[in-house]
mmCIF file of C-alpha atoms and ligand atoms in Angstrom:
data_model
loop_
_atom_site.group_PDB
_atom_site.id
_atom_site.type_symbol
_atom_site.label_atom_id
_atom_site.label_comp_id
_atom_site.label_asym_id
_atom_site.label_seq_id
_atom_site.Cartn_x
_atom_site.Cartn_y
_atom_site.Cartn_z
ATOM 1 C CA MET A 168 0.089 0.191 0.048
ATOM 2 C CA SER A 169 1.382 3.350 -0.311
ATOM 3 C CA ARG A 170 2.376 6.194 1.674
ATOM 4 C CA ILE A 171 0.377 9.493 1.487
ATOM 5 C CA VAL A 172 0.644 13.046 2.902
ATOM 6 C CA VAL A 173 -2.227 15.422 3.051
ATOM 7 C CA CYS A 174 -1.109 18.790 3.270
ATOM 8 C CA GLY A 175 -4.050 20.453 5.147
ATOM 9 C CA GLY A 176 -6.176 19.067 8.450
ATOM 10 C CA GLY A 177 -9.450 20.857 7.662
ATOM 11 C CA MET A 178 -12.869 18.820 6.500
ATOM 12 C CA ILE A 179 -11.993 17.789 3.250
ATOM 13 C CA GLY A 180 -8.195 16.698 4.249
ATOM 14 C CA LEU A 181 -9.741 14.629 6.628
ATOM 15 C CA CYS A 182 -12.034 13.378 5.033
ATOM 16 C CA ALA A 183 -10.331 12.544 2.462
ATOM 17 C CA ALA A 184 -7.171 11.058 4.535
ATOM 18 C CA MET A 185 -9.959 8.828 6.774
ATOM 19 C CA MET A 186 -10.951 7.449 2.913
ATOM 20 C CA LEU A 187 -7.422 6.592 1.632
ATOM 21 C CA ALA A 188 -6.612 4.869 5.209
ATOM 22 C CA ARG A 189 -10.131 2.812 5.081
ATOM 23 C CA ASP A 190 -8.650 2.042 1.489
ATOM 24 C CA GLY A 191 -5.386 0.509 3.496
ATOM 25 C CA HIS A 192 -3.187 2.799 2.593
ATOM 26 C CA ASN A 193 -0.776 4.634 5.092
ATOM 27 C CA VAL A 194 -1.483 7.839 5.932
ATOM 28 C CA VAL A 195 -0.002 11.542 7.322
ATOM 29 C CA VAL A 196 -1.852 14.415 7.478
ATOM 30 C CA LEU A 197 0.011 18.074 8.234
ATOM 31 C CA GLU A 198 -2.267 20.387 9.618
ATOM 32 C CA GLY A 199 -0.885 23.831 10.234
ATOM 33 C CA ASP A 200 -2.758 24.940 13.133
ATOM 34 C CA PRO A 201 -1.198 23.908 16.543
ATOM 35 C CA SER A 202 -4.407 23.915 18.530
ATOM 36 C CA GLU A 203 -5.448 20.326 19.494
ATOM 37 C CA VAL A 204 -9.138 18.716 19.015
ATOM 38 C CA PRO A 205 -11.331 19.868 21.891
ATOM 39 C CA ALA A 206 -12.816 17.360 24.386
ATOM 40 C CA ASN A 207 -16.128 17.935 22.970
ATOM 41 C CA PRO A 208 -18.017 19.855 20.340
ATOM 42 C CA THR A 209 -19.150 23.165 23.005
ATOM 43 C CA THR A 210 -15.491 23.829 23.874
ATOM 44 C CA ALA A 211 -14.689 23.511 19.726
ATOM 45 C CA TRP A 212 -17.216 26.340 19.547
ATOM 46 C CA ASP A 213 -15.641 28.428 22.243
ATOM 47 C CA LYS A 214 -12.306 27.704 22.353
ATOM 48 C CA TRP A 215 -10.680 26.033 19.257
ATOM 49 C CA ASP A 216 -8.114 27.978 17.853
ATOM 50 C CA ARG A 217 -8.445 27.740 14.173
ATOM 51 C CA PRO A 218 -7.080 31.023 12.169
ATOM 52 C CA GLY A 219 -6.411 28.961 9.164
ATOM 53 C CA VAL A 220 -10.193 28.594 8.622
ATOM 54 C CA ALA A 221 -11.412 31.715 8.144
ATOM 55 C CA GLN A 222 -14.735 31.367 8.360
ATOM 56 C CA PHE A 223 -14.137 28.756 11.249
ATOM 57 C CA HIS A 224 -17.517 30.478 13.614
ATOM 58 C CA GLN A 225 -20.102 30.520 10.509
ATOM 59 C CA PRO A 226 -22.187 27.531 9.771
ATOM 60 C CA HIS A 227 -21.686 24.671 7.785
ATOM 61 C CA ASN A 228 -24.219 22.926 5.471
ATOM 62 C CA LEU A 229 -23.216 19.947 4.330
ATOM 63 C CA PHE A 230 -24.969 19.531 1.181
ATOM 64 C CA THR A 231 -26.133 16.528 -0.163
ATOM 65 C CA ARG A 232 -23.601 15.186 -2.745
ATOM 66 C CA PHE A 233 -21.089 15.555 0.004
ATOM 67 C CA ARG A 234 -23.457 13.923 2.593
ATOM 68 C CA MET A 235 -24.203 10.966 0.171
ATOM 69 C CA ILE A 236 -20.621 10.522 -0.455
ATOM 70 C CA CYS A 237 -19.889 10.434 3.156
ATOM 71 C CA ASP A 238 -22.784 7.816 3.757
ATOM 72 C CA ALA A 239 -21.201 5.144 1.536
ATOM 73 C CA GLU A 240 -16.916 6.429 2.151
ATOM 74 C CA LEU A 241 -17.603 7.386 6.062
ATOM 75 C CA PRO A 242 -20.115 5.454 7.287
ATOM 76 C CA GLY A 243 -21.016 6.521 10.650
ATOM 77 C CA LEU A 244 -20.140 10.424 9.921
ATOM 78 C CA THR A 245 -23.850 11.817 9.508
ATOM 79 C CA ASP A 246 -24.816 10.026 12.719
ATOM 80 C CA ARG A 247 -21.960 11.601 15.070
ATOM 81 C CA LEU A 248 -22.906 15.027 13.320
ATOM 82 C CA LEU A 249 -26.305 14.501 14.374
ATOM 83 C CA GLU A 250 -25.474 13.179 18.140
ATOM 84 C CA ALA A 251 -22.687 16.370 18.361
ATOM 85 C CA GLY A 252 -25.736 18.502 17.726
ATOM 86 C CA CYS A 253 -25.822 19.101 14.227
ATOM 87 C CA VAL A 254 -29.450 18.888 12.080
ATOM 88 C CA TRP A 255 -31.165 17.785 9.142
ATOM 89 C CA VAL A 256 -32.395 20.078 6.589
ATOM 90 C CA ASP A 257 -35.260 19.145 4.797
ATOM 91 C CA ILE A 258 -35.971 21.574 1.817
ATOM 92 C CA LEU A 259 -39.441 19.612 0.655
ATOM 93 C CA ASP A 260 -40.735 19.333 4.740
ATOM 94 C CA GLU A 261 -43.966 20.583 5.390
ATOM 95 C CA TYR A 262 -42.192 24.275 6.931
ATOM 96 C CA SER A 263 -39.879 25.007 3.898
ATOM 97 C CA ILE A 264 -42.019 24.076 0.817
ATOM 98 C CA PRO A 265 -43.432 27.341 -0.940
ATOM 99 C CA PRO A 266 -47.321 27.533 -0.436
ATOM 100 C CA THR A 267 -47.416 28.028 -4.174
ATOM 101 C CA ILE A 268 -46.566 24.507 -4.715
ATOM 102 C CA THR A 269 -49.595 22.499 -4.257
ATOM 103 C CA ASP A 270 -48.721 19.084 -5.141
ATOM 104 C CA LYS A 271 -46.660 18.198 -2.249
ATOM 105 C CA ALA A 272 -46.622 14.712 -2.653
ATOM 106 C CA PRO A 273 -43.920 12.466 -2.305
ATOM 107 C CA ARG A 274 -41.407 11.262 -5.170
ATOM 108 C CA PRO A 275 -38.646 9.247 -5.454
ATOM 109 C CA GLY A 276 -34.968 10.972 -4.620
ATOM 110 C CA ASP A 277 -36.627 13.369 -2.538
ATOM 111 C CA ALA A 278 -34.873 11.694 0.673
ATOM 112 C CA SER A 279 -31.234 12.747 -1.203
ATOM 113 C CA LEU A 280 -32.602 16.084 -1.145
ATOM 114 C CA ARG A 281 -32.128 16.246 2.716
ATOM 115 C CA PHE A 282 -29.054 17.131 4.110
ATOM 116 C CA VAL A 283 -27.325 18.088 7.674
ATOM 117 C CA THR A 284 -26.291 21.917 9.195
ATOM 118 C CA GLY A 285 -24.913 23.582 12.276
ATOM 119 C CA ARG A 286 -21.935 25.345 13.351
ATOM 120 C CA ARG A 287 -18.658 24.834 11.545
ATOM 121 C CA PRO A 288 -16.648 23.994 14.721
ATOM 122 C CA VAL A 289 -19.244 21.161 15.364
ATOM 123 C CA PHE A 290 -18.372 19.442 11.978
ATOM 124 C CA GLU A 291 -14.722 20.772 12.562
ATOM 125 C CA TRP A 292 -14.858 18.770 15.590
ATOM 126 C CA THR A 293 -16.873 15.590 14.265
ATOM 127 C CA VAL A 294 -14.478 15.040 11.654
ATOM 128 C CA ALA A 295 -11.640 15.817 13.601
ATOM 129 C CA THR A 296 -12.515 13.488 16.329
ATOM 130 C CA MET A 297 -13.671 10.900 14.275
ATOM 131 C CA ALA A 298 -10.103 10.718 12.283
ATOM 132 C CA ALA A 299 -8.131 10.918 15.022
ATOM 133 C CA GLY A 300 -9.458 6.787 16.076
ATOM 134 C CA GLN A 301 -8.895 5.583 12.192
ATOM 135 C CA PRO A 302 -6.068 2.919 11.791
ATOM 136 C CA HIS A 303 -2.903 3.655 9.631
ATOM 137 C CA LEU A 304 -4.219 7.304 9.826
ATOM 138 C CA THR A 305 -1.418 9.954 11.523
ATOM 139 C CA ILE A 306 -2.767 13.763 12.110
ATOM 140 C CA LEU A 307 0.294 16.106 13.064
ATOM 141 C CA ARG A 308 -1.472 19.460 14.139
ATOM 142 C CA GLY A 309 1.266 22.297 14.054
ATOM 143 C CA VAL A 310 3.469 21.076 10.948
ATOM 144 C CA ARG A 311 3.266 23.259 8.033
ATOM 145 C CA ALA A 312 4.134 22.185 5.040
ATOM 146 C CA ARG A 313 6.496 24.242 2.999
ATOM 147 C CA GLU A 314 7.359 22.846 -0.649
ATOM 148 C CA LEU A 315 7.326 19.844 -2.172
ATOM 149 C CA VAL A 316 10.472 17.815 -2.059
ATOM 150 C CA THR A 317 11.367 16.320 -5.877
ATOM 151 C CA GLY A 318 13.060 12.520 -6.384
ATOM 152 C CA ARG A 319 14.446 11.295 -10.037
ATOM 153 C CA SER A 320 12.790 12.134 -12.842
ATOM 154 C CA SER A 321 11.775 8.673 -14.700
ATOM 155 C CA ILE A 322 10.574 11.294 -17.898
ATOM 156 C CA ALA A 323 12.438 14.070 -19.151
ATOM 157 C CA GLY A 324 10.994 17.392 -18.314
ATOM 158 C CA VAL A 325 8.303 16.236 -15.629
ATOM 159 C CA PRO A 326 9.249 16.478 -12.285
ATOM 160 C CA HIS A 327 8.567 13.847 -9.878
ATOM 161 C CA VAL A 328 7.066 14.573 -6.621
ATOM 162 C CA ALA A 329 8.631 12.625 -3.763
ATOM 163 C CA GLY A 330 6.878 13.771 -1.117
ATOM 164 C CA VAL A 331 7.138 17.656 1.141
ATOM 165 C CA ARG A 332 9.307 19.376 3.685
ATOM 166 C CA THR A 333 7.985 21.391 6.363
ATOM 167 C CA SER A 334 8.516 24.863 7.780
ATOM 168 C CA SER A 335 10.452 23.176 9.989
ATOM 169 C CA GLY A 336 12.656 21.805 7.252
ATOM 170 C CA GLU A 337 11.861 18.014 7.796
ATOM 171 C CA GLU A 338 10.966 16.036 4.661
ATOM 172 C CA ILE A 339 8.220 13.678 4.362
ATOM 173 C CA HIS A 340 8.597 10.961 2.192
ATOM 174 C CA ALA A 341 5.502 10.008 0.198
ATOM 175 C CA ASP A 342 4.388 7.991 -2.795
ATOM 176 C CA LEU A 343 1.479 10.102 -3.553
ATOM 177 C CA VAL A 344 0.869 14.390 -1.777
ATOM 178 C CA VAL A 345 -3.177 15.640 -1.670
ATOM 179 C CA ASP A 346 -3.234 19.166 -1.595
ATOM 180 C CA ALA A 347 -6.114 20.287 0.772
ATOM 181 C CA MET A 348 -5.285 23.472 1.789
ATOM 182 C CA GLY A 349 -8.439 25.506 0.900
ATOM 183 C CA ARG A 350 -8.808 28.139 -1.080
ATOM 184 C CA ARG A 351 -5.709 30.201 -0.317
ATOM 185 C CA SER A 352 -3.180 26.788 -1.559
ATOM 186 C CA PRO A 353 -0.199 27.009 -2.372
ATOM 187 C CA ALA A 354 0.237 23.952 -4.819
ATOM 188 C CA CYS A 355 -0.007 25.245 -7.507
ATOM 189 C CA ARG A 356 3.000 27.901 -6.878
ATOM 190 C CA TRP A 357 5.170 24.654 -5.419
ATOM 191 C CA VAL A 358 4.151 22.719 -8.685
ATOM 192 C CA THR A 359 5.616 25.765 -11.196
ATOM 193 C CA GLU A 360 8.389 25.881 -8.741
ATOM 194 C CA ALA A 361 9.244 21.878 -8.797
ATOM 195 C CA GLY A 362 9.376 22.726 -13.049
ATOM 196 C CA ALA A 363 6.124 21.321 -13.886
ATOM 197 C CA ARG A 364 4.060 23.071 -16.310
ATOM 198 C CA ALA A 365 1.478 25.507 -14.141
ATOM 199 C CA PRO A 366 -1.695 23.934 -13.813
ATOM 200 C CA ILE A 367 -4.990 25.631 -14.736
ATOM 201 C CA GLU A 368 -6.820 27.143 -11.890
ATOM 202 C CA GLU A 369 -9.868 29.102 -12.327
ATOM 203 C CA CYS A 370 -10.229 31.784 -9.666
ATOM 204 C CA GLU A 371 -12.719 34.576 -9.624
ATOM 205 C CA ASP A 372 -13.516 36.774 -6.522
ATOM 206 C CA SER A 373 -17.529 36.779 -6.594
ATOM 207 C CA ASN A 374 -17.581 39.943 -3.891
ATOM 208 C CA PHE A 375 -19.504 37.986 -1.379
ATOM 209 C CA ILE A 376 -19.560 39.191 1.734
ATOM 210 C CA TYR A 377 -21.310 37.301 4.876
ATOM 211 C CA TYR A 378 -23.123 38.062 7.846
ATOM 212 C CA THR A 379 -24.382 35.273 10.395
ATOM 213 C CA ARG A 380 -25.894 36.013 14.180
ATOM 214 C CA TYR A 381 -26.755 33.023 15.844
ATOM 215 C CA PHE A 382 -30.117 32.826 17.966
ATOM 216 C CA SER A 383 -31.889 30.424 20.598
ATOM 217 C CA GLY A 384 -34.887 29.667 21.929
ATOM 218 C CA ARG A 385 -38.112 28.181 21.380
ATOM 219 C CA ARG A 386 -39.198 28.375 17.848
ATOM 220 C CA PRO A 387 -41.688 30.966 16.809
ATOM 221 C CA ARG A 388 -44.619 29.273 15.457
ATOM 222 C CA ARG A 389 -45.444 30.984 12.334
ATOM 223 C CA VAL A 390 -41.580 30.759 11.162
ATOM 224 C CA GLY A 391 -40.838 27.933 9.494
ATOM 225 C CA ARG A 392 -37.802 25.517 8.824
ATOM 226 C CA THR A 393 -35.513 26.731 6.166
ATOM 227 C CA VAL A 394 -36.317 30.113 4.721
ATOM 228 C CA ALA A 395 -34.560 31.782 1.706
ATOM 229 C CA ILE A 396 -34.687 35.483 0.911
ATOM 230 C CA ARG A 397 -33.334 37.196 -2.318
ATOM 231 C CA ALA A 398 -33.799 41.049 -2.644
ATOM 232 C CA GLY A 399 -31.663 42.469 -5.193
ATOM 233 C CA SER A 400 -27.576 41.594 -4.056
ATOM 234 C CA VAL A 401 -29.060 40.294 -0.405
ATOM 235 C CA ALA A 402 -29.654 37.223 0.354
ATOM 236 C CA GLN A 403 -30.898 35.714 3.035
ATOM 237 C CA GLY A 404 -30.937 32.199 5.116
ATOM 238 C CA HIS A 405 -32.968 31.454 7.996
ATOM 239 C CA TYR A 406 -31.868 27.570 9.466
ATOM 240 C CA PRO A 407 -31.906 26.008 12.878
ATOM 241 C CA VAL A 408 -28.126 24.504 13.414
ATOM 242 C CA ALA A 409 -28.793 22.424 17.106
ATOM 243 C CA GLY A 410 -32.113 22.004 18.886
ATOM 244 C CA ARG A 411 -33.466 25.131 19.788
ATOM 245 C CA SER A 412 -30.686 27.749 17.703
ATOM 246 C CA ARG A 413 -31.320 28.926 14.747
ATOM 247 C CA VAL A 414 -28.829 30.955 12.579
ATOM 248 C CA ILE A 415 -29.720 33.886 10.183
ATOM 249 C CA ARG A 416 -27.022 34.550 7.512
ATOM 250 C CA THR A 417 -27.201 37.360 5.050
ATOM 251 C CA SER A 418 -24.707 37.350 2.338
ATOM 252 C CA ARG A 419 -24.305 40.557 0.024
ATOM 253 C CA GLN A 420 -22.826 40.518 -3.421
ATOM 254 C CA ARG A 421 -20.710 43.663 -4.411
ATOM 255 C CA LEU A 422 -21.684 44.908 -7.906
ATOM 256 C CA GLU A 423 -18.602 44.339 -10.160
ATOM 257 C CA GLY A 424 -16.340 46.745 -11.216
ATOM 258 C CA ILE A 425 -18.266 49.806 -9.799
ATOM 259 C CA GLY A 426 -16.974 49.890 -6.114
ATOM 260 C CA ARG A 427 -20.122 49.796 -4.929
ATOM 261 C CA TRP A 428 -22.101 47.598 -2.912
ATOM 262 C CA GLY A 429 -25.301 46.700 -4.756
ATOM 263 C CA GLY A 430 -28.783 47.579 -3.823
ATOM 264 C CA PRO A 431 -31.719 47.476 -2.457
HETATM 265 C C1 FAD B 600 -18.022 32.151 4.502
HETATM 266 C C2 FAD B 600 -18.070 31.136 4.057
HETATM 267 C C3 FAD B 600 -19.056 29.718 3.505
HETATM 268 C C4 FAD B 600 -19.068 28.684 3.284
HETATM 269 N N1 FAD B 600 -19.880 28.016 3.680
HETATM 270 C C5 FAD B 600 -19.832 26.440 3.083
HETATM 271 C C6 FAD B 600 -21.034 25.710 3.149
HETATM 272 O O1 FAD B 600 -22.118 26.090 3.855
HETATM 273 N N2 FAD B 600 -20.887 24.729 3.149
HETATM 274 C C7 FAD B 600 -19.925 23.803 2.134
HETATM 275 O O2 FAD B 600 -19.978 22.791 1.366
HETATM 276 N N3 FAD B 600 -19.175 24.805 1.914
HETATM 277 C C8 FAD B 600 -18.888 26.304 2.162
HETATM 278 N N4 FAD B 600 -18.087 27.304 2.334
HETATM 279 C C9 FAD B 600 -16.946 26.681 1.443
HETATM 280 C C10 FAD B 600 -16.078 25.673 2.473
HETATM 281 O O3 FAD B 600 -15.843 26.128 3.383
HETATM 282 C C11 FAD B 600 -14.577 25.286 1.889
HETATM 283 O O4 FAD B 600 -14.956 24.501 0.739
HETATM 284 C C12 FAD B 600 -14.625 24.326 2.703
HETATM 285 O O5 FAD B 600 -13.970 25.049 4.079
HETATM 286 C C13 FAD B 600 -13.066 23.539 2.330
HETATM 287 O O6 FAD B 600 -12.657 22.547 2.642
HETATM 288 P P1 FAD B 600 -11.673 22.322 3.368
HETATM 289 O O7 FAD B 600 -10.863 21.324 3.836
HETATM 290 O O8 FAD B 600 -10.452 22.252 1.854
HETATM 291 O O9 FAD B 600 -10.406 23.909 3.591
HETATM 292 P P2 FAD B 600 -9.997 25.119 4.423
HETATM 293 O O10 FAD B 600 -11.188 25.230 5.332
HETATM 294 O O11 FAD B 600 -9.787 26.152 4.315
HETATM 295 O O12 FAD B 600 -9.307 24.020 5.592
HETATM 296 C C14 FAD B 600 -7.484 24.116 5.007
HETATM 297 C C15 FAD B 600 -6.724 23.326 6.244
HETATM 298 O O13 FAD B 600 -5.827 23.558 5.567
HETATM 299 C C16 FAD B 600 -4.643 24.409 6.744
HETATM 300 N N5 FAD B 600 -3.286 24.309 5.873
HETATM 301 C C17 FAD B 600 -3.392 25.866 4.926
HETATM 302 N N6 FAD B 600 -2.094 26.076 4.647
HETATM 303 C C18 FAD B 600 -1.861 24.714 5.026
HETATM 304 C C19 FAD B 600 0.255 24.478 4.951
HETATM 305 N N7 FAD B 600 0.511 24.956 4.014
HETATM 306 N N8 FAD B 600 0.400 23.196 5.951
HETATM 307 C C20 FAD B 600 -0.861 22.344 6.406
HETATM 308 N N9 FAD B 600 -1.668 22.909 6.655
HETATM 309 C C21 FAD B 600 -2.311 23.735 5.971
HETATM 310 C C22 FAD B 600 -5.364 24.999 7.286
HETATM 311 O O14 FAD B 600 -4.879 25.198 8.615
HETATM 312 C C23 FAD B 600 -6.699 24.382 7.364
HETATM 313 O O15 FAD B 600 -6.972 23.924 8.537
HETATM 314 C C24 FAD B 600 -17.743 28.269 2.747
HETATM 315 C C25 FAD B 600 -17.088 29.263 2.259
HETATM 316 C C26 FAD B 600 -16.907 30.527 3.215
HETATM 317 C C27 FAD B 600 -15.744 31.639 2.801
#
């Protein structure tokens, strides 16, 4: 079986690492943030210092495709998320389906539209605690990957990636290096510095900003479960995140090129 280094121990890095380890590979995850995983989801929300994930205190929707892949490849993850306080969102339930849609009869495939939502620290905590118990998987926190290590090339002009060098200078050799360093990943630069042609990278600033506020208490009778409102450049989502808590998330898109926030 292969030795694999995953750079980045966020949700994608840890889920990929668990899947690879379950296939029998020996996997090492390098996570730049040094904080250890807290004892429970409440402490994860209150105290877990994760500067490497800028949106760490935002709500998170584990959309259906991801949830279905996890159900197949990482059985038990969805149950663990629910135990930790995440909740189901069903956009077809009696509260959420718009009154203008009168045919509410269930159809095959409806279940696949359900997804799990919650506060992101709870997701990160659940994935991290599940990964910590995975055989063949080692997670090194506070270890930042700095650049690729190259070995002897077997095809002229094509560099051979043989591992990564950490910020302390240690070389970790691997048959495969996985980039899970998030949207600010330096991997494209690493690849060109190693002598390969630049990967094709598409990147666009969509000018969104988010405001989030969490509320807790009894759910008002007249407010449905999941509400999405769009007015001009402003979109607002109201949905449950745990038991009696709800979140209101407002996002606003800045109109491109004219340097002002769009109206109304
Ligand atoms: C405001 C906001 C809201 C979002 N809401 C949703 C949502 O509801 N649902 C959804 O599916 N997606 C959402 N996204 C997108 C989603 O957050 C990202 O797609 C997701 O975080 C990607 O996870 P990731 O593990 O790839 O990266 P990240 O979560 O960014 O994790 C990257 C990890 O790599 C580590 N790292 C970085 N560089 C190094 C290095 N050199 N060495 C070692 N470690 C390193 C970081 O510390 C971090 O832990 C949202 C994004 C934003 C900005």
